[in-house]
mmCIF file of C-alpha atoms in Angstrom:
data_model
loop_
_atom_site.group_PDB
_atom_site.id
_atom_site.type_symbol
_atom_site.label_atom_id
_atom_site.label_comp_id
_atom_site.label_asym_id
_atom_site.label_seq_id
_atom_site.Cartn_x
_atom_site.Cartn_y
_atom_site.Cartn_z
ATOM 1 C CA MET A 213 25.826 -44.643 125.901
ATOM 2 C CA PHE A 214 24.342 -42.437 126.088
ATOM 3 C CA SER A 215 23.576 -41.630 129.576
ATOM 4 C CA VAL A 216 20.240 -42.186 131.164
ATOM 5 C CA ILE A 217 21.723 -42.693 134.576
ATOM 6 C CA SER A 218 21.212 -39.401 136.338
ATOM 7 C CA PRO A 219 19.387 -39.889 139.649
ATOM 8 C CA PRO A 220 15.592 -39.437 139.366
ATOM 9 C CA TYR A 221 15.501 -37.040 142.281
ATOM 10 C CA ARG A 222 17.735 -34.149 143.212
ATOM 11 C CA ALA A 223 20.499 -35.254 145.537
ATOM 12 C CA PRO A 224 21.039 -33.370 148.806
ATOM 13 C CA SER A 225 23.302 -30.372 148.432
ATOM 14 C CA GLY A 226 25.598 -31.542 151.215
ATOM 15 C CA ASN A 227 27.167 -34.968 150.976
ATOM 16 C CA PRO A 228 28.435 -36.184 154.348
ATOM 17 C CA THR A 229 31.805 -37.770 154.468
ATOM 18 C CA PRO A 230 32.063 -41.535 154.855
ATOM 19 C CA GLY A 231 31.240 -42.537 158.371
ATOM 20 C CA LYS A 232 29.070 -39.488 159.061
ATOM 21 C CA ALA A 233 25.325 -39.818 158.880
ATOM 22 C CA GLY A 234 23.169 -37.553 156.827
ATOM 23 C CA PRO A 235 20.014 -35.719 157.968
ATOM 24 C CA ALA A 236 17.745 -38.027 159.936
ATOM 25 C CA GLY A 237 14.905 -39.310 157.849
ATOM 26 C CA ALA A 238 16.068 -37.596 154.672
ATOM 27 C CA ARG A 239 15.396 -39.364 151.432
ATOM 28 C CA PRO A 240 17.430 -39.046 148.226
ATOM 29 C CA GLY A 241 14.830 -36.644 146.935
ATOM 30 C CA GLY A 242 15.283 -34.249 149.787
ATOM 31 C CA THR A 243 11.808 -34.953 151.218
ATOM 32 C CA ARG A 244 11.486 -35.880 154.879
ATOM 33 C CA ALA A 245 10.075 -39.175 156.015
ATOM 34 C CA GLU A 246 7.555 -39.511 158.848
ATOM 35 C CA SER A 247 9.112 -39.153 162.250
ATOM 36 C CA ARG A 248 10.208 -42.606 163.373
ATOM 37 C CA PRO A 249 13.377 -44.274 164.642
ATOM 38 C CA PRO A 250 15.725 -44.994 161.711
ATOM 39 C CA ASN A 251 15.899 -48.667 160.815
ATOM 40 C CA SER A 252 19.093 -50.472 159.913
ATOM 41 C CA ALA A 253 18.597 -49.969 156.170
ATOM 42 C CA THR A 254 18.261 -46.209 156.764
ATOM 43 C CA ARG A 255 21.405 -46.060 158.894
ATOM 44 C CA GLU A 256 23.378 -48.058 156.310
ATOM 45 C CA SER A 257 22.313 -45.867 153.436
ATOM 46 C CA GLN A 258 23.372 -42.750 155.364
ATOM 47 C CA GLN A 259 26.831 -43.955 156.267
ATOM 48 C CA SER A 260 28.675 -43.367 153.013
ATOM 49 C CA ARG A 261 26.836 -41.264 150.482
ATOM 50 C CA PRO A 262 28.541 -40.981 147.133
ATOM 51 C CA ASP A 263 28.926 -37.530 145.616
ATOM 52 C CA LEU A 264 26.802 -37.761 142.460
ATOM 53 C CA ALA A 265 28.171 -34.402 141.207
ATOM 54 C CA THR A 266 31.620 -35.900 140.575
ATOM 55 C CA LEU A 267 29.999 -38.833 138.721
ATOM 56 C CA THR A 268 27.856 -36.454 136.663
ATOM 57 C CA SER A 269 31.057 -34.879 135.331
ATOM 58 C CA LEU A 270 32.434 -38.351 134.612
ATOM 59 C CA ARG A 271 29.320 -39.028 132.502
ATOM 60 C CA PHE A 272 30.188 -36.022 130.372
ATOM 61 C CA VAL A 273 33.773 -37.237 129.937
ATOM 62 C CA ALA A 274 32.520 -40.690 128.950
ATOM 63 C CA ALA A 275 30.049 -39.176 126.493
ATOM 64 C CA LEU A 276 32.755 -37.064 124.829
ATOM 65 C CA TRP A 277 34.912 -40.187 124.609
ATOM 66 C CA VAL A 278 32.184 -41.970 122.608
ATOM 67 C CA VAL A 279 31.470 -38.856 120.532
ATOM 68 C CA PHE A 280 35.127 -38.447 119.483
ATOM 69 C CA PHE A 281 35.246 -42.147 118.660
ATOM 70 C CA HIS A 282 32.465 -41.538 116.059
ATOM 71 C CA LEU A 283 33.936 -38.191 114.968
ATOM 72 C CA GLN A 284 36.859 -40.032 113.461
ATOM 73 C CA ALA A 285 34.981 -39.421 110.185
ATOM 74 C CA MET A 286 36.261 -35.830 110.609
ATOM 75 C CA GLN A 287 39.913 -36.652 111.254
ATOM 76 C CA GLN A 288 40.944 -35.092 107.924
ATOM 77 C CA THR A 289 39.596 -31.706 109.000
ATOM 78 C CA PHE A 290 40.923 -29.058 111.406
ATOM 79 C CA LEU A 291 40.441 -31.703 114.128
ATOM 80 C CA ALA A 292 43.388 -33.666 112.748
ATOM 81 C CA PRO A 293 45.839 -32.517 115.519
ATOM 82 C CA VAL A 294 43.385 -33.680 118.185
ATOM 83 C CA PHE A 295 43.084 -37.109 116.652
ATOM 84 C CA GLU A 296 46.794 -37.378 116.168
ATOM 85 C CA LEU A 297 47.592 -36.439 119.749
ATOM 86 C CA PHE A 298 44.923 -38.676 121.347
ATOM 87 C CA ARG A 299 44.698 -41.372 118.680
ATOM 88 C CA PRO A 300 45.137 -44.425 121.008
ATOM 89 C CA VAL A 301 42.547 -43.121 123.461
ATOM 90 C CA ILE A 302 40.034 -42.112 120.787
ATOM 91 C CA ALA A 303 40.473 -45.410 118.969
ATOM 92 C CA ASN A 304 39.281 -47.128 122.177
ATOM 93 C CA GLY A 305 36.343 -44.752 122.526
ATOM 94 C CA ASP A 306 33.815 -47.593 122.595
ATOM 95 C CA LEU A 307 35.025 -48.137 126.166
ATOM 96 C CA GLY A 308 33.008 -45.057 126.987
ATOM 97 C CA VAL A 309 29.931 -47.253 126.652
ATOM 98 C CA ASP A 310 31.374 -49.683 129.234
ATOM 99 C CA MET A 311 32.060 -46.794 131.556
ATOM 100 C CA PHE A 312 28.435 -45.701 131.209
ATOM 101 C CA PHE A 313 27.197 -49.166 131.995
ATOM 102 C CA VAL A 314 29.354 -49.349 135.155
ATOM 103 C CA LEU A 315 28.192 -45.855 136.148
ATOM 104 C CA SER A 316 24.595 -46.869 135.586
ATOM 105 C CA GLY A 317 24.915 -49.923 137.865
ATOM 106 C CA PHE A 318 26.582 -47.741 140.552
ATOM 107 C CA ILE A 319 24.013 -44.891 140.532
ATOM 108 C CA ILE A 320 20.919 -47.083 140.191
ATOM 109 C CA THR A 321 22.125 -49.209 143.136
ATOM 110 C CA TYR A 322 22.893 -46.092 145.190
ATOM 111 C CA THR A 323 19.484 -44.593 144.470
ATOM 112 C CA TYR A 324 17.189 -47.605 144.626
ATOM 113 C CA LEU A 325 18.772 -50.455 146.596
ATOM 114 C CA ASP A 326 17.154 -49.671 149.921
ATOM 115 C CA ARG A 327 13.756 -49.170 148.247
ATOM 116 C CA LEU A 328 13.721 -52.295 146.139
ATOM 117 C CA GLY A 329 16.031 -54.653 147.981
ATOM 118 C CA PRO A 330 14.226 -55.820 151.136
ATOM 119 C CA ARG A 331 11.475 -57.644 149.268
ATOM 120 C CA PHE A 332 9.847 -57.636 145.850
ATOM 121 C CA ARG A 333 6.872 -55.328 145.632
ATOM 122 C CA TRP A 334 5.120 -54.858 142.325
ATOM 123 C CA ARG A 335 4.248 -51.224 143.005
ATOM 124 C CA ALA A 336 7.806 -50.277 143.980
ATOM 125 C CA ALA A 337 9.182 -52.128 140.919
ATOM 126 C CA GLY A 338 6.618 -50.447 138.705
ATOM 127 C CA ASP A 339 7.532 -46.986 140.067
ATOM 128 C CA PHE A 340 11.213 -47.706 139.331
ATOM 129 C CA VAL A 341 10.582 -48.905 135.786
ATOM 130 C CA TRP A 342 8.272 -45.963 135.071
ATOM 131 C CA ALA A 343 10.851 -43.496 136.381
ATOM 132 C CA ARG A 344 13.479 -44.927 134.052
ATOM 133 C CA PHE A 345 11.064 -45.061 131.119
ATOM 134 C CA ALA A 346 10.174 -41.417 131.700
ATOM 135 C CA ARG A 347 13.838 -40.470 131.411
ATOM 136 C CA MET A 348 14.771 -42.631 128.462
ATOM 137 C CA TRP A 349 11.833 -42.821 126.120
ATOM 138 C CA PRO A 350 10.708 -39.273 125.123
ATOM 139 C CA ALA A 351 14.065 -38.085 123.718
ATOM 140 C CA PHE A 352 14.776 -41.485 122.144
ATOM 141 C CA ALA A 353 11.349 -41.633 120.460
ATOM 142 C CA LEU A 354 11.830 -38.177 118.957
ATOM 143 C CA VAL A 355 15.256 -39.118 117.597
ATOM 144 C CA VAL A 356 13.792 -42.325 116.099
ATOM 145 C CA GLY A 357 11.128 -40.208 114.393
ATOM 146 C CA VAL A 358 13.682 -37.824 112.914
ATOM 147 C CA LEU A 359 15.778 -40.739 111.702
ATOM 148 C CA GLY A 360 12.731 -42.280 110.136
ATOM 149 C CA LEU A 361 12.359 -39.157 107.992
ATOM 150 C CA TRP A 362 16.096 -39.299 107.315
ATOM 151 C CA PHE A 363 15.752 -42.825 105.953
ATOM 152 C CA VAL A 364 12.689 -41.865 103.851
ATOM 153 C CA TYR A 365 14.792 -39.154 102.238
ATOM 154 C CA GLY A 366 18.027 -41.097 101.841
ATOM 155 C CA THR A 367 16.764 -44.466 100.677
ATOM 156 C CA GLU A 368 15.224 -42.946 97.576
ATOM 157 C CA GLN A 369 18.743 -42.787 96.197
ATOM 158 C CA GLU A 370 20.770 -45.184 98.323
ATOM 159 C CA SER A 371 20.200 -48.634 99.797
ATOM 160 C CA VAL A 372 19.221 -48.898 103.433
ATOM 161 C CA LEU A 373 22.498 -50.596 104.197
ATOM 162 C CA LYS A 374 24.625 -47.914 102.565
ATOM 163 C CA TRP A 375 22.560 -44.995 103.956
ATOM 164 C CA SER A 376 22.735 -46.321 107.551
ATOM 165 C CA LEU A 377 26.560 -46.567 107.395
ATOM 166 C CA GLN A 378 26.340 -49.880 109.263
ATOM 167 C CA THR A 379 27.546 -53.317 108.345
ATOM 168 C CA GLN A 380 23.979 -54.657 108.573
ATOM 169 C CA ALA A 381 20.901 -52.885 107.326
ATOM 170 C CA PRO A 382 18.387 -51.857 110.064
ATOM 171 C CA ASP A 383 14.836 -53.064 109.890
ATOM 172 C CA LEU A 384 12.629 -50.223 108.581
ATOM 173 C CA SER A 385 9.393 -52.244 108.543
ATOM 174 C CA PRO A 386 6.457 -51.398 110.840
ATOM 175 C CA TRP A 387 7.645 -54.199 113.197
ATOM 176 C CA GLY A 388 11.118 -52.670 113.096
ATOM 177 C CA LEU A 389 9.656 -49.262 114.055
ATOM 178 C CA ALA A 390 7.682 -50.897 116.872
ATOM 179 C CA LYS A 391 10.835 -52.507 118.248
ATOM 180 C CA GLN A 392 12.613 -49.157 118.158
ATOM 181 C CA LEU A 393 9.805 -47.381 120.009
ATOM 182 C CA LEU A 394 9.607 -50.177 122.588
ATOM 183 C CA MET A 395 13.384 -49.925 123.068
ATOM 184 C CA ALA A 396 13.551 -53.693 122.467
ATOM 185 C CA HIS A 397 15.321 -53.523 119.113
ATOM 186 C CA LEU A 398 18.471 -55.261 120.344
ATOM 187 C CA TRP A 399 16.889 -58.043 122.366
ATOM 188 C CA PHE A 400 16.367 -60.400 119.439
ATOM 189 C CA GLN A 401 19.721 -59.829 117.669
ATOM 190 C CA PRO A 402 23.071 -61.470 118.385
ATOM 191 C CA GLU A 403 24.987 -58.461 116.985
ATOM 192 C CA THR A 404 24.672 -54.778 117.596
ATOM 193 C CA ASP A 405 25.092 -53.567 114.036
ATOM 194 C CA GLY A 406 21.781 -53.031 112.328
ATOM 195 C CA ALA A 407 19.801 -53.367 115.536
ATOM 196 C CA SER A 408 19.260 -49.618 115.873
ATOM 197 C CA TRP A 409 18.319 -47.047 113.272
ATOM 198 C CA PHE A 410 21.465 -45.212 114.316
ATOM 199 C CA GLY A 411 24.583 -47.081 115.236
ATOM 200 C CA PRO A 412 25.065 -46.338 118.943
ATOM 201 C CA GLY A 413 21.327 -46.603 119.659
ATOM 202 C CA TRP A 414 21.789 -50.295 120.647
ATOM 203 C CA THR A 415 22.974 -49.171 124.055
ATOM 204 C CA VAL A 416 19.557 -47.671 124.875
ATOM 205 C CA SER A 417 17.957 -51.107 124.358
ATOM 206 C CA ALA A 418 20.654 -52.826 126.456
ATOM 207 C CA GLU A 419 20.266 -50.287 129.267
ATOM 208 C CA TRP A 420 16.505 -50.651 129.237
ATOM 209 C CA LEU A 421 16.870 -54.421 129.642
ATOM 210 C CA ALA A 422 19.136 -53.856 132.643
ATOM 211 C CA TYR A 423 16.557 -51.576 134.249
ATOM 212 C CA LEU A 424 13.793 -54.125 133.793
ATOM 213 C CA ALA A 425 15.979 -56.752 135.491
ATOM 214 C CA PHE A 426 17.163 -54.516 138.335
ATOM 215 C CA PRO A 427 14.210 -55.039 140.739
ATOM 216 C CA LEU A 428 15.160 -58.738 140.826
ATOM 217 C CA LEU A 429 18.899 -58.076 140.989
ATOM 218 C CA ALA A 430 18.292 -55.708 143.924
ATOM 219 C CA LEU A 431 16.961 -58.620 145.980
ATOM 220 C CA LEU A 432 20.386 -60.284 145.776
ATOM 221 C CA LEU A 433 22.375 -57.076 146.178
ATOM 222 C CA PHE A 434 20.435 -56.066 149.277
ATOM 223 C CA ARG A 435 21.422 -59.326 150.976
ATOM 224 C CA LEU A 436 25.076 -58.619 150.133
ATOM 225 C CA ARG A 437 24.888 -54.975 151.192
ATOM 226 C CA ARG A 438 27.146 -55.507 154.203
ATOM 227 C CA LEU A 439 29.921 -57.040 152.125
ATOM 228 C CA HIS A 440 33.362 -55.838 153.113
ATOM 229 C CA PRO A 441 34.417 -52.988 150.783
ATOM 230 C CA LEU A 442 37.556 -54.807 149.636
ATOM 231 C CA ALA A 443 35.517 -57.914 148.875
ATOM 232 C CA ALA A 444 32.921 -55.855 147.031
ATOM 233 C CA LEU A 445 35.582 -54.150 144.925
ATOM 234 C CA ALA A 446 37.171 -57.484 144.172
ATOM 235 C CA VAL A 447 33.804 -58.826 142.974
ATOM 236 C CA SER A 448 33.254 -55.677 140.858
ATOM 237 C CA VAL A 449 36.548 -56.350 139.040
ATOM 238 C CA LEU A 450 36.160 -60.146 138.743
ATOM 239 C CA VAL A 451 32.675 -59.886 137.312
ATOM 240 C CA LEU A 452 34.161 -57.937 134.387
ATOM 241 C CA LEU A 453 36.416 -60.811 133.368
ATOM 242 C CA PRO A 454 34.008 -62.344 130.775
ATOM 243 C CA THR A 455 33.586 -59.053 128.884
ATOM 244 C CA ALA A 456 37.099 -57.761 129.298
ATOM 245 C CA ALA A 457 39.313 -60.797 128.544
ATOM 246 C CA TRP A 458 37.505 -62.734 125.802
ATOM 247 C CA GLY A 459 37.757 -61.458 122.259
ATOM 248 C CA PRO A 460 40.082 -60.661 119.350
ATOM 249 C CA ASP A 461 43.698 -60.083 120.497
ATOM 250 C CA LEU A 462 42.747 -60.562 124.167
ATOM 251 C CA PRO A 463 44.202 -63.006 126.704
ATOM 252 C CA PHE A 464 41.457 -65.562 125.934
ATOM 253 C CA ALA A 465 41.681 -64.999 122.207
ATOM 254 C CA THR A 466 38.833 -65.710 119.816
ATOM 255 C CA ASN A 467 38.720 -65.179 116.081
ATOM 256 C CA ASP A 468 35.678 -62.915 116.186
ATOM 257 C CA HIS A 469 33.207 -61.235 118.492
ATOM 258 C CA GLN A 470 30.830 -63.730 120.133
ATOM 259 C CA PRO A 471 27.079 -63.735 119.545
ATOM 260 C CA TYR A 472 25.187 -61.753 122.194
ATOM 261 C CA GLU A 473 28.412 -60.106 123.341
ATOM 262 C CA TRP A 474 26.321 -57.030 124.058
ATOM 263 C CA LEU A 475 24.313 -58.971 126.654
ATOM 264 C CA LEU A 476 27.498 -60.053 128.458
ATOM 265 C CA ARG A 477 28.755 -56.484 128.268
ATOM 266 C CA ILE A 478 25.750 -54.854 129.920
ATOM 267 C CA ALA A 479 25.324 -57.628 132.498
ATOM 268 C CA CYS A 480 29.004 -57.593 133.601
ATOM 269 C CA CYS A 481 29.439 -53.836 133.629
ATOM 270 C CA PHE A 482 26.131 -53.035 135.317
ATOM 271 C CA THR A 483 26.750 -55.630 138.017
ATOM 272 C CA ALA A 484 30.329 -54.332 138.478
ATOM 273 C CA GLY A 485 28.936 -50.848 139.136
ATOM 274 C CA ALA A 486 26.481 -52.223 141.643
ATOM 275 C CA PHE A 487 29.206 -53.907 143.670
ATOM 276 C CA ALA A 488 31.365 -50.776 143.493
ATOM 277 C CA CYS A 489 28.476 -48.926 145.064
ATOM 278 C CA ILE A 490 28.303 -51.543 147.880
ATOM 279 C CA ALA A 491 32.022 -51.001 148.471
ATOM 280 C CA VAL A 492 31.459 -47.221 148.848
ATOM 281 C CA ARG A 493 28.457 -47.732 151.136
ATOM 282 C CA ASN A 494 30.731 -49.691 153.510
ATOM 283 C CA ALA A 495 33.900 -47.557 153.038
ATOM 284 C CA GLU A 496 33.895 -46.531 156.716
ATOM 285 C CA ARG A 497 34.856 -50.095 157.671
ATOM 286 C CA LEU A 498 38.273 -49.390 156.114
ATOM 287 C CA LYS A 499 38.670 -46.107 157.946
ATOM 288 C CA PHE A 500 39.476 -44.735 154.538
ATOM 289 C CA ASN A 501 40.716 -41.152 154.420
ATOM 290 C CA PRO A 502 38.655 -39.288 151.779
ATOM 291 C CA ALA A 503 41.610 -36.939 151.183
ATOM 292 C CA LEU A 504 43.284 -39.844 149.396
ATOM 293 C CA ALA A 505 40.399 -40.462 147.041
ATOM 294 C CA GLY A 506 41.171 -37.541 144.772
ATOM 295 C CA PRO A 507 44.818 -38.431 144.150
ATOM 296 C CA GLY A 508 43.823 -42.073 143.859
ATOM 297 C CA ALA A 509 41.177 -41.269 141.197
ATOM 298 C CA ALA A 510 43.638 -39.046 139.307
ATOM 299 C CA LEU A 511 46.251 -41.814 139.279
ATOM 300 C CA THR A 512 43.676 -44.402 138.198
ATOM 301 C CA GLY A 513 42.545 -42.189 135.318
ATOM 302 C CA ALA A 514 46.132 -41.496 134.290
ATOM 303 C CA ALA A 515 46.873 -45.236 134.400
ATOM 304 C CA VAL A 516 43.942 -45.882 132.049
ATOM 305 C CA VAL A 517 45.177 -43.274 129.591
ATOM 306 C CA GLY A 518 48.762 -44.499 129.848
ATOM 307 C CA PHE A 519 47.668 -48.096 129.287
ATOM 308 C CA LEU A 520 45.604 -47.190 126.206
ATOM 309 C CA ALA A 521 48.476 -45.144 124.854
ATOM 310 C CA THR A 522 50.776 -48.148 125.253
ATOM 311 C CA VAL A 523 48.582 -50.872 123.800
ATOM 312 C CA GLY A 524 47.195 -48.636 121.069
ATOM 313 C CA LYS A 525 44.748 -50.894 119.274
ATOM 314 C CA PRO A 526 41.194 -51.445 120.537
ATOM 315 C CA GLY A 527 41.429 -55.212 121.213
ATOM 316 C CA PRO A 528 43.835 -55.285 124.170
ATOM 317 C CA GLY A 529 42.523 -51.852 125.163
ATOM 318 C CA ARG A 530 39.427 -53.556 126.521
ATOM 319 C CA LEU A 531 41.422 -54.613 129.539
ATOM 320 C CA ALA A 532 41.201 -50.994 130.736
ATOM 321 C CA VAL A 533 37.595 -51.730 131.800
ATOM 322 C CA PHE A 534 38.989 -53.416 134.925
ATOM 323 C CA ALA A 535 39.903 -50.001 136.292
ATOM 324 C CA PHE A 536 36.460 -48.467 135.899
ATOM 325 C CA PRO A 537 34.858 -49.687 139.153
ATOM 326 C CA LEU A 538 37.816 -48.369 141.220
ATOM 327 C CA LEU A 539 37.850 -45.063 139.322
ATOM 328 C CA ILE A 540 34.125 -44.542 139.881
ATOM 329 C CA ALA A 541 34.288 -45.543 143.545
ATOM 330 C CA LEU A 542 37.153 -43.167 144.241
ATOM 331 C CA LEU A 543 35.545 -40.285 142.408
ATOM 332 C CA SER A 544 32.295 -40.787 144.311
ATOM 333 C CA VAL A 545 34.012 -40.085 147.655
ATOM 334 C CA THR A 546 36.660 -37.601 146.522
ATOM 335 C CA ARG A 547 36.986 -34.270 148.310
ATOM 336 C CA GLY A 548 39.103 -31.162 147.884
ATOM 337 C CA TRP A 549 40.442 -29.754 144.657
ATOM 338 C CA LEU A 550 39.267 -32.568 142.370
ATOM 339 C CA ARG A 551 35.724 -32.411 143.663
ATOM 340 C CA SER A 552 35.731 -28.615 143.203
ATOM 341 C CA ALA A 553 37.039 -28.976 139.675
ATOM 342 C CA LEU A 554 34.461 -31.616 138.723
ATOM 343 C CA SER A 555 31.665 -29.438 140.167
ATOM 344 C CA ALA A 556 32.216 -26.795 137.520
ATOM 345 C CA ARG A 557 28.874 -25.675 136.040
ATOM 346 C CA TRP A 558 29.777 -26.518 132.448
ATOM 347 C CA LEU A 559 30.841 -30.026 133.425
ATOM 348 C CA GLN A 560 27.636 -30.545 135.418
ATOM 349 C CA TYR A 561 25.477 -29.369 132.515
ATOM 350 C CA GLY A 562 27.422 -31.588 130.115
ATOM 351 C CA GLY A 563 26.850 -34.583 132.391
ATOM 352 C CA HIS A 564 23.141 -33.903 132.827
ATOM 353 C CA SER A 565 22.658 -33.479 129.075
ATOM 354 C CA SER A 566 24.961 -36.402 128.097
ATOM 355 C CA TYR A 567 22.037 -38.664 127.143
ATOM 356 C CA SER A 568 20.822 -36.054 124.669
ATOM 357 C CA LEU A 569 24.400 -35.642 123.386
ATOM 358 C CA TYR A 570 24.655 -39.340 122.896
ATOM 359 C CA LEU A 571 21.385 -39.480 120.968
ATOM 360 C CA VAL A 572 21.927 -36.580 118.566
ATOM 361 C CA HIS A 573 25.620 -36.676 117.694
ATOM 362 C CA MET A 574 25.490 -39.551 115.258
ATOM 363 C CA PHE A 575 22.955 -37.788 113.063
ATOM 364 C CA PHE A 576 25.496 -35.006 112.439
ATOM 365 C CA VAL A 577 28.201 -37.555 111.758
ATOM 366 C CA TYR A 578 25.944 -38.970 109.036
ATOM 367 C CA LEU A 579 25.267 -35.500 107.731
ATOM 368 C CA PHE A 580 28.949 -34.699 107.558
ATOM 369 C CA TYR A 581 29.769 -37.946 105.754
ATOM 370 C CA TRP A 582 27.175 -37.452 102.980
ATOM 371 C CA LEU A 583 27.614 -33.720 102.477
ATOM 372 C CA ASN A 584 31.356 -34.066 102.469
ATOM 373 C CA ARG A 585 31.158 -36.824 99.893
ATOM 374 C CA ASP A 586 28.697 -35.050 97.607
ATOM 375 C CA TRP A 587 29.621 -31.402 98.076
ATOM 376 C CA ALA A 588 32.364 -30.210 100.349
ATOM 377 C CA HIS A 589 35.061 -32.644 99.280
ATOM 378 C CA GLY A 590 34.974 -31.345 95.768
ATOM 379 C CA ALA A 591 34.986 -27.717 96.972
ATOM 380 C CA GLY A 592 38.288 -27.968 98.835
ATOM 381 C CA GLN A 593 39.647 -28.236 102.333
ATOM 382 C CA LEU A 594 38.137 -24.929 103.471
ATOM 383 C CA ALA A 595 34.671 -26.178 102.654
ATOM 384 C CA THR A 596 35.321 -29.449 104.522
ATOM 385 C CA ASN A 597 36.521 -27.574 107.585
ATOM 386 C CA LEU A 598 33.467 -25.264 107.548
ATOM 387 C CA LEU A 599 31.197 -28.263 107.208
ATOM 388 C CA ALA A 600 32.915 -29.981 110.136
ATOM 389 C CA ALA A 601 32.614 -26.804 112.266
ATOM 390 C CA GLY A 602 28.967 -26.506 111.359
ATOM 391 C CA CYS A 603 28.277 -30.088 112.349
ATOM 392 C CA LEU A 604 30.030 -29.660 115.697
ATOM 393 C CA ALA A 605 27.974 -26.557 116.350
ATOM 394 C CA GLY A 606 24.867 -28.493 115.323
ATOM 395 C CA ILE A 607 25.706 -31.223 117.842
ATOM 396 C CA ALA A 608 26.023 -28.686 120.622
ATOM 397 C CA LEU A 609 22.804 -26.840 119.736
ATOM 398 C CA ALA A 610 20.758 -30.015 119.162
ATOM 399 C CA THR A 611 21.983 -31.413 122.480
ATOM 400 C CA HIS A 612 20.884 -28.305 124.331
ATOM 401 C CA LEU A 613 17.477 -28.192 122.631
ATOM 402 C CA LEU A 614 16.731 -31.869 123.102
ATOM 403 C CA PHE A 615 17.720 -31.789 126.770
ATOM 404 C CA ARG A 616 16.127 -28.451 127.667
ATOM 405 C CA TYR A 617 12.872 -28.775 125.728
ATOM 406 C CA VAL A 618 12.240 -32.492 125.361
ATOM 407 C CA GLU A 619 14.148 -34.775 127.777
ATOM 408 C CA GLU A 620 13.607 -32.831 131.009
ATOM 409 C CA PRO A 621 10.075 -31.462 130.473
ATOM 410 C CA ALA A 622 8.813 -34.829 129.204
ATOM 411 C CA ARG A 623 10.380 -36.639 132.112
ATOM 412 C CA HIS A 624 8.651 -34.402 134.637
ATOM 413 C CA ARG A 625 5.294 -34.689 132.878
ATOM 414 C CA LEU A 626 5.461 -38.479 132.628
ATOM 415 C CA ARG A 627 6.525 -38.777 136.296
ATOM 416 C CA ALA A 628 3.593 -36.636 137.346
ATOM 417 C CA LEU A 629 1.169 -39.058 135.701
ATOM 418 C CA VAL A 630 1.935 -41.770 138.324
ATOM 419 C CA PRO A 631 1.989 -40.779 142.006
ATOM 420 C CA ARG A 632 5.089 -41.966 143.855
ATOM 421 C CA THR A 633 4.741 -44.501 146.584
ATOM 422 C CA ALA A 634 6.323 -44.059 149.996
ATOM 423 C CA ALA A 635 9.778 -45.581 150.288
#
């Protein structure tokens, strides 16, 4: 996934511990509201403020999980020991997408619930949708343009199906291009393969659909905002049942993936993240000791890795998604050594640029596949290793350039076109 879930405004530098109110009248953007007595929604939103820095680092981890899942094309290179050591975890790397979806539901609910939840307002909903569009579209549109040139070059010698390295050929017609640029390319297809011009691009379309639906979902979530944290966590796990337990080799076994499984996946995971956020908002009702959150998160993460190492294959591995809401909730309130470790600058930069990483990495996987087939493979193992190293360096450089010079500047310019309304 790609991650398009970083908060639209800069979070306050100091996150109060659960049960301790933040600065009076402070908004998530750090601006100060007009002087007035805080209403109940304001008091509730200040009670338990998640630490978005820890979740930013988790975004980077999830992005790398997906990237290594796709880098299995390079497992015969110098990366072979990595794939051998972490094979069960990497083989389940598509779960990184589910983690992103849960994270997205959590962060969007944390950032926007009190603005959108009390009642539906067209202007507020429009501001929200525009903010998400400004973050998602510019970088995605540029990548779609580059891939269009890639297809123009490659399909002179290969078929669209073969050149795309997907099981279904993407639509390269003008209507297909329009669907890509509208980020609606997945909405009309029961399967994800062939929906996007690059394999993992389907998640952008799924995420965009969730954002368009959130102003309505927020109306329900706001009315459940006082749900007991244990009940909210239970709902966040139960709502994952349809996407976690139905499928090949799963408890409710089916022979194949179901049509529109992607829709179930985004709906369940996004909603699970929203309820995990409600649990954290009300964490003070448990008198929960934040000092336990770090060890709890570490144990939950270790349990996920241990479970995947035990089951091995991707089918049963999907059951690990049940742990994601708890992992994210615990990380959001963790303190001490784990929070300090996850606040490292390189992890924070990786998390902020994870959307760009998600968008660009697949192009270099394609590049490696074709160059290795037509050139490096015949030149020996050294040439294959050099090609792999070059592609990894290309991923890192392209991620930095896309994030630094396209994603962030374009987001700020687009946001500036529409004045923000008061919360």
